[in-house]
JSON list of C-alpha atoms in Angstrom, two decimals:
[
{"chain": "A", "resi": 1, "resn": "MET", "atom": "CA", "xyz": [261.85, 55.40, 148.08]},
{"chain": "A", "resi": 2, "resn": "SER", "atom": "CA", "xyz": [265.08, 57.33, 147.80]},
{"chain": "A", "resi": 3, "resn": "THR", "atom": "CA", "xyz": [265.38, 60.75, 146.21]},
{"chain": "A", "resi": 4, "resn": "THR", "atom": "CA", "xyz": [267.64, 59.26, 143.53]},
{"chain": "A", "resi": 5, "resn": "PHE", "atom": "CA", "xyz": [264.80, 57.10, 142.23]},
{"chain": "A", "resi": 6, "resn": "TRP", "atom": "CA", "xyz": [262.39, 60.01, 141.78]},
{"chain": "A", "resi": 7, "resn": "ARG", "atom": "CA", "xyz": [264.95, 62.43, 140.36]},
{"chain": "A", "resi": 8, "resn": "LYS", "atom": "CA", "xyz": [267.02, 60.12, 138.16]},
{"chain": "A", "resi": 9, "resn": "ASP", "atom": "CA", "xyz": [265.85, 56.51, 137.86]},
{"chain": "A", "resi": 10, "resn": "LEU", "atom": "CA", "xyz": [262.14, 57.14, 137.18]},
{"chain": "A", "resi": 11, "resn": "PRO", "atom": "CA", "xyz": [262.74, 59.85, 134.51]},
{"chain": "A", "resi": 12, "resn": "THR", "atom": "CA", "xyz": [265.30, 57.53, 132.88]},
{"chain": "A", "resi": 13, "resn": "ILE", "atom": "CA", "xyz": [262.79, 54.66, 132.76]},
{"chain": "A", "resi": 14, "resn": "ILE", "atom": "CA", "xyz": [260.02, 56.87, 131.33]},
{"chain": "A", "resi": 15, "resn": "LEU", "atom": "CA", "xyz": [262.35, 58.43, 128.75]},
{"chain": "A", "resi": 16, "resn": "ALA", "atom": "CA", "xyz": [263.73, 55.04, 127.67]},
{"chain": "A", "resi": 17, "resn": "PHE", "atom": "CA", "xyz": [260.23, 53.55, 127.37]},
{"chain": "A", "resi": 18, "resn": "LEU", "atom": "CA", "xyz": [258.92, 56.43, 125.28]},
{"chain": "A", "resi": 19, "resn": "GLY", "atom": "CA", "xyz": [262.04, 56.65, 123.14]},
{"chain": "A", "resi": 20, "resn": "PHE", "atom": "CA", "xyz": [262.37, 52.97, 122.30]},
{"chain": "A", "resi": 21, "resn": "THR", "atom": "CA", "xyz": [258.62, 52.74, 121.70]},
{"chain": "A", "resi": 22, "resn": "LEU", "atom": "CA", "xyz": [258.77, 55.52, 119.11]},
{"chain": "A", "resi": 23, "resn": "ILE", "atom": "CA", "xyz": [261.82, 53.91, 117.50]},
{"chain": "A", "resi": 24, "resn": "ALA", "atom": "CA", "xyz": [260.01, 50.56, 117.31]},
{"chain": "A", "resi": 25, "resn": "GLN", "atom": "CA", "xyz": [256.93, 52.23, 115.82]},
{"chain": "A", "resi": 26, "resn": "ALA", "atom": "CA", "xyz": [259.06, 53.79, 113.10]},
{"chain": "A", "resi": 27, "resn": "ILE", "atom": "CA", "xyz": [260.59, 50.41, 112.20]},
{"chain": "A", "resi": 28, "resn": "PHE", "atom": "CA", "xyz": [257.69, 47.97, 112.67]},
{"chain": "A", "resi": 29, "resn": "ASN", "atom": "CA", "xyz": [254.23, 48.61, 111.22]},
{"chain": "A", "resi": 30, "resn": "VAL", "atom": "CA", "xyz": [252.22, 47.31, 114.19]},
{"chain": "A", "resi": 31, "resn": "LYS", "atom": "CA", "xyz": [248.73, 48.65, 114.91]},
{"chain": "A", "resi": 32, "resn": "GLU", "atom": "CA", "xyz": [249.26, 48.78, 118.67]},
{"chain": "A", "resi": 33, "resn": "LEU", "atom": "CA", "xyz": [252.45, 50.78, 118.28]},
{"chain": "A", "resi": 34, "resn": "ASN", "atom": "CA", "xyz": [250.79, 53.14, 115.80]},
{"chain": "A", "resi": 35, "resn": "ASP", "atom": "CA", "xyz": [247.91, 53.72, 118.22]},
{"chain": "A", "resi": 36, "resn": "LEU", "atom": "CA", "xyz": [250.36, 54.31, 121.06]},
{"chain": "A", "resi": 37, "resn": "ARG", "atom": "CA", "xyz": [252.32, 56.76, 118.90]},
{"chain": "A", "resi": 38, "resn": "ALA", "atom": "CA", "xyz": [249.10, 58.66, 118.11]},
{"chain": "A", "resi": 39, "resn": "TRP", "atom": "CA", "xyz": [248.28, 58.82, 121.82]},
{"chain": "A", "resi": 40, "resn": "PHE", "atom": "CA", "xyz": [251.77, 60.09, 122.59]},
{"chain": "A", "resi": 41, "resn": "GLY", "atom": "CA", "xyz": [251.17, 62.80, 120.01]},
{"chain": "A", "resi": 42, "resn": "LEU", "atom": "CA", "xyz": [248.33, 64.22, 122.10]},
{"chain": "A", "resi": 43, "resn": "ILE", "atom": "CA", "xyz": [250.57, 64.82, 125.10]},
{"chain": "A", "resi": 44, "resn": "PRO", "atom": "CA", "xyz": [252.58, 67.74, 123.58]},
{"chain": "A", "resi": 45, "resn": "THR", "atom": "CA", "xyz": [249.31, 69.34, 122.48]},
{"chain": "A", "resi": 46, "resn": "VAL", "atom": "CA", "xyz": [247.91, 69.21, 125.99]},
{"chain": "A", "resi": 47, "resn": "ILE", "atom": "CA", "xyz": [251.17, 70.53, 127.44]},
{"chain": "A", "resi": 48, "resn": "ALA", "atom": "CA", "xyz": [251.21, 73.34, 124.86]},
{"chain": "A", "resi": 49, "resn": "TYR", "atom": "CA", "xyz": [247.70, 74.49, 125.81]},
{"chain": "A", "resi": 50, "resn": "ILE", "atom": "CA", "xyz": [248.57, 74.38, 129.50]},
{"chain": "A", "resi": 51, "resn": "ALA", "atom": "CA", "xyz": [251.77, 76.33, 128.83]},
{"chain": "A", "resi": 52, "resn": "PHE", "atom": "CA", "xyz": [249.76, 78.88, 126.83]},
{"chain": "A", "resi": 53, "resn": "GLY", "atom": "CA", "xyz": [247.47, 79.47, 129.79]},
{"chain": "A", "resi": 54, "resn": "VAL", "atom": "CA", "xyz": [250.32, 79.67, 132.27]},
{"chain": "A", "resi": 55, "resn": "GLY", "atom": "CA", "xyz": [252.23, 82.00, 129.94]},
{"chain": "A", "resi": 56, "resn": "THR", "atom": "CA", "xyz": [249.20, 84.28, 129.63]},
{"chain": "A", "resi": 57, "resn": "VAL", "atom": "CA", "xyz": [248.87, 84.56, 133.41]},
{"chain": "A", "resi": 58, "resn": "TYR", "atom": "CA", "xyz": [252.59, 85.16, 133.75]},
{"chain": "A", "resi": 59, "resn": "GLY", "atom": "CA", "xyz": [252.55, 87.83, 131.03]},
{"chain": "A", "resi": 60, "resn": "VAL", "atom": "CA", "xyz": [249.65, 89.67, 132.66]},
{"chain": "A", "resi": 61, "resn": "THR", "atom": "CA", "xyz": [251.22, 89.64, 136.13]},
{"chain": "A", "resi": 62, "resn": "ALA", "atom": "CA", "xyz": [254.62, 90.65, 134.73]},
{"chain": "A", "resi": 63, "resn": "GLU", "atom": "CA", "xyz": [253.08, 93.60, 132.86]},
{"chain": "A", "resi": 64, "resn": "ILE", "atom": "CA", "xyz": [251.22, 94.72, 135.98]},
{"chain": "A", "resi": 65, "resn": "ASN", "atom": "CA", "xyz": [254.38, 94.51, 138.09]},
{"chain": "A", "resi": 66, "resn": "MET", "atom": "CA", "xyz": [256.32, 96.44, 135.47]},
{"chain": "A", "resi": 67, "resn": "TRP", "atom": "CA", "xyz": [253.76, 99.22, 135.55]},
{"chain": "A", "resi": 68, "resn": "LYS", "atom": "CA", "xyz": [253.85, 99.29, 139.37]},
{"chain": "A", "resi": 69, "resn": "ARG", "atom": "CA", "xyz": [257.63, 99.71, 139.32]},
{"chain": "A", "resi": 70, "resn": "ASN", "atom": "CA", "xyz": [257.58, 102.40, 136.62]},
{"chain": "A", "resi": 71, "resn": "ARG", "atom": "CA", "xyz": [254.39, 104.47, 136.76]},
{"chain": "A", "resi": 72, "resn": "THR", "atom": "CA", "xyz": [255.20, 106.81, 133.89]},
{"chain": "A", "resi": 73, "resn": "LEU", "atom": "CA", "xyz": [253.10, 107.90, 130.95]},
{"chain": "A", "resi": 74, "resn": "LYS", "atom": "CA", "xyz": [255.19, 105.84, 128.52]},
{"chain": "A", "resi": 75, "resn": "GLN", "atom": "CA", "xyz": [254.86, 102.67, 130.56]},
{"chain": "A", "resi": 76, "resn": "GLY", "atom": "CA", "xyz": [251.17, 103.36, 131.07]},
{"chain": "A", "resi": 77, "resn": "ILE", "atom": "CA", "xyz": [250.64, 103.53, 127.30]},
{"chain": "A", "resi": 78, "resn": "ILE", "atom": "CA", "xyz": [252.55, 100.28, 126.79]},
{"chain": "A", "resi": 79, "resn": "THR", "atom": "CA", "xyz": [250.69, 98.44, 129.53]},
{"chain": "A", "resi": 80, "resn": "GLY", "atom": "CA", "xyz": [247.35, 99.90, 128.50]},
{"chain": "A", "resi": 81, "resn": "SER", "atom": "CA", "xyz": [247.92, 98.86, 124.88]},
{"chain": "A", "resi": 82, "resn": "PHE", "atom": "CA", "xyz": [248.79, 95.34, 126.03]},
{"chain": "A", "resi": 83, "resn": "PHE", "atom": "CA", "xyz": [245.56, 94.93, 127.97]},
{"chain": "A", "resi": 84, "resn": "LEU", "atom": "CA", "xyz": [243.51, 96.70, 125.30]},
{"chain": "A", "resi": 85, "resn": "MET", "atom": "CA", "xyz": [244.67, 94.24, 122.63]},
{"chain": "A", "resi": 86, "resn": "MET", "atom": "CA", "xyz": [243.89, 91.30, 124.91]},
{"chain": "A", "resi": 87, "resn": "ALA", "atom": "CA", "xyz": [240.45, 92.69, 125.70]},
{"chain": "A", "resi": 88, "resn": "LEU", "atom": "CA", "xyz": [239.65, 93.30, 122.03]},
{"chain": "A", "resi": 89, "resn": "MET", "atom": "CA", "xyz": [240.70, 89.78, 121.11]},
{"chain": "A", "resi": 90, "resn": "VAL", "atom": "CA", "xyz": [238.54, 88.30, 123.87]},
{"chain": "A", "resi": 91, "resn": "VAL", "atom": "CA", "xyz": [235.53, 90.41, 122.83]},
{"chain": "A", "resi": 92, "resn": "VAL", "atom": "CA", "xyz": [235.91, 89.49, 119.16]},
{"chain": "A", "resi": 93, "resn": "ALA", "atom": "CA", "xyz": [236.34, 85.80, 120.02]},
{"chain": "A", "resi": 94, "resn": "VAL", "atom": "CA", "xyz": [233.27, 85.77, 122.26]},
{"chain": "A", "resi": 95, "resn": "LEU", "atom": "CA", "xyz": [231.08, 87.65, 119.78]},
{"chain": "A", "resi": 96, "resn": "TYR", "atom": "CA", "xyz": [232.00, 85.49, 116.81]},
{"chain": "A", "resi": 97, "resn": "GLY", "atom": "CA", "xyz": [231.99, 81.89, 117.89]},
{"chain": "A", "resi": 98, "resn": "GLY", "atom": "CA", "xyz": [234.27, 81.32, 120.87]},
{"chain": "A", "resi": 99, "resn": "LEU", "atom": "CA", "xyz": [236.85, 78.64, 120.06]},
{"chain": "A", "resi": 100, "resn": "GLU", "atom": "CA", "xyz": [235.67, 78.55, 116.45]},
{"chain": "A", "resi": 101, "resn": "SER", "atom": "CA", "xyz": [235.97, 82.32, 116.01]},
{"chain": "A", "resi": 102, "resn": "TRP", "atom": "CA", "xyz": [239.28, 82.10, 114.16]},
{"chain": "A", "resi": 103, "resn": "ARG", "atom": "CA", "xyz": [237.38, 80.67, 111.18]},
{"chain": "A", "resi": 104, "resn": "LYS", "atom": "CA", "xyz": [234.95, 83.58, 110.98]},
{"chain": "A", "resi": 105, "resn": "PRO", "atom": "CA", "xyz": [235.53, 86.52, 108.59]},
{"chain": "A", "resi": 106, "resn": "GLU", "atom": "CA", "xyz": [235.12, 89.06, 111.42]},
{"chain": "A", "resi": 107, "resn": "PHE", "atom": "CA", "xyz": [237.93, 87.54, 113.46]},
{"chain": "A", "resi": 108, "resn": "ARG", "atom": "CA", "xyz": [240.11, 87.24, 110.40]},
{"chain": "A", "resi": 109, "resn": "TRP", "atom": "CA", "xyz": [239.52, 90.95, 109.70]},
{"chain": "A", "resi": 110, "resn": "TYR", "atom": "CA", "xyz": [240.60, 91.83, 113.24]},
{"chain": "A", "resi": 111, "resn": "LEU", "atom": "CA", "xyz": [243.64, 89.59, 112.97]},
{"chain": "A", "resi": 112, "resn": "LEU", "atom": "CA", "xyz": [244.81, 90.91, 109.59]},
{"chain": "A", "resi": 113, "resn": "ASN", "atom": "CA", "xyz": [243.98, 94.60, 110.06]},
{"chain": "A", "resi": 114, "resn": "ILE", "atom": "CA", "xyz": [244.65, 95.28, 113.75]},
{"chain": "A", "resi": 115, "resn": "TYR", "atom": "CA", "xyz": [246.73, 92.56, 115.37]},
{"chain": "A", "resi": 116, "resn": "GLN", "atom": "CA", "xyz": [249.07, 91.63, 112.53]},
{"chain": "A", "resi": 117, "resn": "PRO", "atom": "CA", "xyz": [250.16, 95.22, 111.68]},
{"chain": "A", "resi": 118, "resn": "GLN", "atom": "CA", "xyz": [251.32, 95.65, 115.27]},
{"chain": "A", "resi": 119, "resn": "SER", "atom": "CA", "xyz": [253.33, 92.43, 115.04]},
{"chain": "A", "resi": 120, "resn": "GLN", "atom": "CA", "xyz": [254.90, 93.70, 111.83]},
{"chain": "A", "resi": 121, "resn": "GLY", "atom": "CA", "xyz": [255.68, 96.99, 113.55]},
{"chain": "A", "resi": 122, "resn": "MET", "atom": "CA", "xyz": [257.52, 95.04, 116.27]},
{"chain": "A", "resi": 123, "resn": "TYR", "atom": "CA", "xyz": [259.69, 93.33, 113.65]},
{"chain": "A", "resi": 124, "resn": "ALA", "atom": "CA", "xyz": [260.37, 96.72, 112.06]},
{"chain": "A", "resi": 125, "resn": "VAL", "atom": "CA", "xyz": [261.70, 97.99, 115.40]},
{"chain": "A", "resi": 126, "resn": "MET", "atom": "CA", "xyz": [263.81, 94.85, 115.71]},
{"chain": "A", "resi": 127, "resn": "PHE", "atom": "CA", "xyz": [265.22, 95.57, 112.24]},
{"chain": "A", "resi": 128, "resn": "LEU", "atom": "CA", "xyz": [266.50, 98.94, 113.45]},
{"chain": "A", "resi": 129, "resn": "TYR", "atom": "CA", "xyz": [268.35, 97.24, 116.33]},
{"chain": "A", "resi": 130, "resn": "GLN", "atom": "CA", "xyz": [269.75, 94.69, 113.89]},
{"chain": "A", "resi": 131, "resn": "CYS", "atom": "CA", "xyz": [271.04, 97.49, 111.67]},
{"chain": "A", "resi": 132, "resn": "GLY", "atom": "CA", "xyz": [272.92, 98.89, 114.64]},
{"chain": "A", "resi": 133, "resn": "ALA", "atom": "CA", "xyz": [274.37, 95.45, 115.39]},
{"chain": "A", "resi": 134, "resn": "VAL", "atom": "CA", "xyz": [275.41, 94.96, 111.75]},
{"chain": "A", "resi": 135, "resn": "TYR", "atom": "CA", "xyz": [277.16, 98.34, 111.79]},
{"chain": "A", "resi": 136, "resn": "ARG", "atom": "CA", "xyz": [279.22, 97.27, 114.81]},
{"chain": "A", "resi": 137, "resn": "VAL", "atom": "CA", "xyz": [280.04, 93.82, 113.40]},
{"chain": "A", "resi": 138, "resn": "LEU", "atom": "CA", "xyz": [280.78, 94.60, 109.74]},
{"chain": "A", "resi": 139, "resn": "ARG", "atom": "CA", "xyz": [284.03, 96.49, 110.03]},
{"chain": "A", "resi": 140, "resn": "PHE", "atom": "CA", "xyz": [287.14, 96.02, 107.89]},
{"chain": "A", "resi": 141, "resn": "ARG", "atom": "CA", "xyz": [289.64, 94.49, 110.31]},
{"chain": "A", "resi": 142, "resn": "ASN", "atom": "CA", "xyz": [291.16, 91.70, 108.21]},
{"chain": "A", "resi": 143, "resn": "TRP", "atom": "CA", "xyz": [290.54, 89.66, 105.07]},
{"chain": "A", "resi": 144, "resn": "GLU", "atom": "CA", "xyz": [287.96, 87.45, 106.83]},
{"chain": "A", "resi": 145, "resn": "THR", "atom": "CA", "xyz": [285.78, 90.40, 107.82]},
{"chain": "A", "resi": 146, "resn": "ALA", "atom": "CA", "xyz": [286.19, 91.85, 104.32]},
{"chain": "A", "resi": 147, "resn": "VAL", "atom": "CA", "xyz": [284.77, 88.67, 102.78]},
{"chain": "A", "resi": 148, "resn": "LEU", "atom": "CA", "xyz": [281.94, 88.72, 105.33]},
{"chain": "A", "resi": 149, "resn": "ILE", "atom": "CA", "xyz": [281.10, 92.34, 104.53]},
{"chain": "A", "resi": 150, "resn": "ILE", "atom": "CA", "xyz": [281.16, 91.85, 100.76]},
{"chain": "A", "resi": 151, "resn": "SER", "atom": "CA", "xyz": [279.04, 88.69, 100.79]},
{"chain": "A", "resi": 152, "resn": "GLY", "atom": "CA", "xyz": [276.65, 89.88, 103.53]},
{"chain": "A", "resi": 153, "resn": "VAL", "atom": "CA", "xyz": [276.02, 93.35, 102.13]},
{"chain": "A", "resi": 154, "resn": "GLY", "atom": "CA", "xyz": [275.80, 91.97, 98.60]},
{"chain": "A", "resi": 155, "resn": "PHE", "atom": "CA", "xyz": [273.19, 89.41, 99.61]},
{"chain": "A", "resi": 156, "resn": "ILE", "atom": "CA", "xyz": [271.16, 92.01, 101.50]},
{"chain": "A", "resi": 157, "resn": "LEU", "atom": "CA", "xyz": [271.19, 94.36, 98.51]},
{"chain": "A", "resi": 158, "resn": "SER", "atom": "CA", "xyz": [270.19, 91.50, 96.20]},
{"chain": "A", "resi": 159, "resn": "GLN", "atom": "CA", "xyz": [266.94, 91.13, 98.14]},
{"chain": "A", "resi": 160, "resn": "ILE", "atom": "CA", "xyz": [265.98, 94.79, 97.62]},
{"chain": "A", "resi": 161, "resn": "PRO", "atom": "CA", "xyz": [264.17, 95.45, 94.28]},
{"chain": "A", "resi": 162, "resn": "LEU", "atom": "CA", "xyz": [265.55, 98.98, 94.11]},
{"chain": "A", "resi": 163, "resn": "PHE", "atom": "CA", "xyz": [269.10, 97.68, 93.68]},
{"chain": "A", "resi": 164, "resn": "THR", "atom": "CA", "xyz": [268.31, 94.66, 91.50]},
{"chain": "A", "resi": 165, "resn": "ALA", "atom": "CA", "xyz": [266.38, 96.90, 89.08]},
{"chain": "A", "resi": 166, "resn": "TYR", "atom": "CA", "xyz": [269.36, 99.20, 88.45]},
{"chain": "A", "resi": 167, "resn": "ILE", "atom": "CA", "xyz": [272.24, 96.77, 89.09]},
{"chain": "A", "resi": 168, "resn": "PRO", "atom": "CA", "xyz": [271.44, 93.63, 87.06]},
{"chain": "A", "resi": 169, "resn": "PHE", "atom": "CA", "xyz": [274.25, 91.42, 88.38]},
{"chain": "A", "resi": 170, "resn": "MET", "atom": "CA", "xyz": [273.24, 92.02, 92.01]},
{"chain": "A", "resi": 171, "resn": "SER", "atom": "CA", "xyz": [270.47, 89.42, 91.87]},
{"chain": "A", "resi": 172, "resn": "ALA", "atom": "CA", "xyz": [272.82, 86.80, 90.42]},
{"chain": "A", "resi": 173, "resn": "PHE", "atom": "CA", "xyz": [275.42, 87.62, 93.08]},
{"chain": "A", "resi": 174, "resn": "GLY", "atom": "CA", "xyz": [272.89, 87.14, 95.88]},
{"chain": "A", "resi": 175, "resn": "GLU", "atom": "CA", "xyz": [271.75, 83.85, 94.40]},
{"chain": "A", "resi": 176, "resn": "PHE", "atom": "CA", "xyz": [275.38, 82.69, 94.18]},
{"chain": "A", "resi": 177, "resn": "VAL", "atom": "CA", "xyz": [276.00, 83.56, 97.84]},
{"chain": "A", "resi": 178, "resn": "ALA", "atom": "CA", "xyz": [272.86, 81.73, 98.96]},
{"chain": "A", "resi": 179, "resn": "LYS", "atom": "CA", "xyz": [273.50, 78.58, 96.90]},
{"chain": "A", "resi": 180, "resn": "TYR", "atom": "CA", "xyz": [277.24, 78.02, 97.37]},
{"chain": "A", "resi": 181, "resn": "PRO", "atom": "CA", "xyz": [279.13, 79.79, 100.20]},
{"chain": "A", "resi": 182, "resn": "SER", "atom": "CA", "xyz": [276.11, 79.85, 102.51]},
{"chain": "A", "resi": 183, "resn": "LEU", "atom": "CA", "xyz": [275.19, 76.20, 101.96]},
{"chain": "A", "resi": 184, "resn": "GLY", "atom": "CA", "xyz": [278.84, 75.22, 102.26]},
{"chain": "A", "resi": 185, "resn": "GLY", "atom": "CA", "xyz": [278.84, 76.64, 105.77]},
{"chain": "A", "resi": 186, "resn": "THR", "atom": "CA", "xyz": [275.38, 75.61, 106.96]},
{"chain": "A", "resi": 187, "resn": "ARG", "atom": "CA", "xyz": [275.38, 71.99, 105.73]},
{"chain": "A", "resi": 188, "resn": "PRO", "atom": "CA", "xyz": [278.40, 70.88, 107.79]},
{"chain": "A", "resi": 189, "resn": "ALA", "atom": "CA", "xyz": [276.88, 72.64, 110.79]},
{"chain": "A", "resi": 190, "resn": "ASN", "atom": "CA", "xyz": [273.58, 70.80, 110.25]},
{"chain": "A", "resi": 191, "resn": "VAL", "atom": "CA", "xyz": [275.36, 67.45, 109.85]},
{"chain": "A", "resi": 192, "resn": "THR", "atom": "CA", "xyz": [277.37, 68.07, 113.02]},
{"chain": "A", "resi": 193, "resn": "GLY", "atom": "CA", "xyz": [274.22, 69.05, 114.92]},
{"chain": "A", "resi": 194, "resn": "ALA", "atom": "CA", "xyz": [272.37, 65.97, 113.68]},
{"chain": "A", "resi": 195, "resn": "VAL", "atom": "CA", "xyz": [275.19, 63.60, 114.67]},
{"chain": "A", "resi": 196, "resn": "GLY", "atom": "CA", "xyz": [275.47, 65.28, 118.05]},
{"chain": "A", "resi": 197, "resn": "GLY", "atom": "CA", "xyz": [271.69, 65.06, 118.54]},
{"chain": "A", "resi": 198, "resn": "ILE", "atom": "CA", "xyz": [271.73, 61.34, 117.76]},
{"chain": "A", "resi": 199, "resn": "ILE", "atom": "CA", "xyz": [274.55, 60.72, 120.22]},
{"chain": "A", "resi": 200, "resn": "VAL", "atom": "CA", "xyz": [272.85, 62.72, 122.98]},
{"chain": "A", "resi": 201, "resn": "ALA", "atom": "CA", "xyz": [269.52, 60.94, 122.30]},
{"chain": "A", "resi": 202, "resn": "LEU", "atom": "CA", "xyz": [271.10, 57.48, 122.49]},
{"chain": "A", "resi": 203, "resn": "ARG", "atom": "CA", "xyz": [272.93, 58.38, 125.70]},
{"chain": "A", "resi": 204, "resn": "ALA", "atom": "CA", "xyz": [269.68, 59.73, 127.15]},
{"chain": "A", "resi": 205, "resn": "LEU", "atom": "CA", "xyz": [267.79, 56.53, 126.26]},
{"chain": "A", "resi": 206, "resn": "ILE", "atom": "CA", "xyz": [270.31, 54.34, 128.08]},
{"chain": "A", "resi": 207, "resn": "GLY", "atom": "CA", "xyz": [270.52, 56.70, 131.06]},
{"chain": "A", "resi": 208, "resn": "LYS", "atom": "CA", "xyz": [274.06, 58.01, 130.43]},
{"chain": "A", "resi": 209, "resn": "GLU", "atom": "CA", "xyz": [273.15, 61.64, 129.62]},
{"chain": "A", "resi": 210, "resn": "GLN", "atom": "CA", "xyz": [272.80, 63.31, 133.01]},
{"chain": "A", "resi": 211, "resn": "GLY", "atom": "CA", "xyz": [271.79, 66.69, 131.57]},
{"chain": "A", "resi": 212, "resn": "THR", "atom": "CA", "xyz": [268.37, 65.36, 130.53]},
{"chain": "A", "resi": 213, "resn": "MET", "atom": "CA", "xyz": [267.79, 64.00, 134.04]},
{"chain": "A", "resi": 214, "resn": "ALA", "atom": "CA", "xyz": [268.27, 67.31, 135.88]},
{"chain": "A", "resi": 215, "resn": "ILE", "atom": "CA", "xyz": [264.80, 67.34, 137.45]},
{"chain": "A", "resi": 216, "resn": "GLY", "atom": "CA", "xyz": [264.28, 70.00, 140.11]},
{"chain": "A", "resi": 217, "resn": "GLY", "atom": "CA", "xyz": [267.90, 71.06, 140.35]},
{"chain": "A", "resi": 218, "resn": "GLY", "atom": "CA", "xyz": [271.37, 69.56, 140.20]}
]
């Protein structure tokens, strides 16, 4: 068979079959279609677990290569912490039930008191970078940026109890920004995205959307 069949025709046939089957299942209440839809639902789960394993291997090898390229004390601490957290999670999982360990109080204690605080610390560091980005973006250049600064800073301050406790109208201002100007901007964007998604999906189902058929290169 030609290369075109394997790279374009076969993916188009599979995609059309799956897509029209799911559409039919949503319209017609047929037992066979419902069973087929349930079976299709298992496929993403299997792929997700495979991707999790591949991602773990890739993360380990990438961290090792990073340490080989930069053998400094700082990088050693980062790499060592990465492997230490993985080792602790494996030990806790093995000691307290294997795949069922996430239900045990001991694993929950580890998750809430050791693992989760580090994740929160990562978001705190990200917040500092975001503050720097906000400082560069929110500058008075014209009336548009002035409106952005007033609404953005006002909404941020309305989420901080320190300001809402001493400035009563700040909470109402933040609620106004979230309910009216923000929704007025996000709803058209969501509608546009939904219409575009429907058009792309229909084109993909009939084999007209070439972007979804880019298997193994152009």
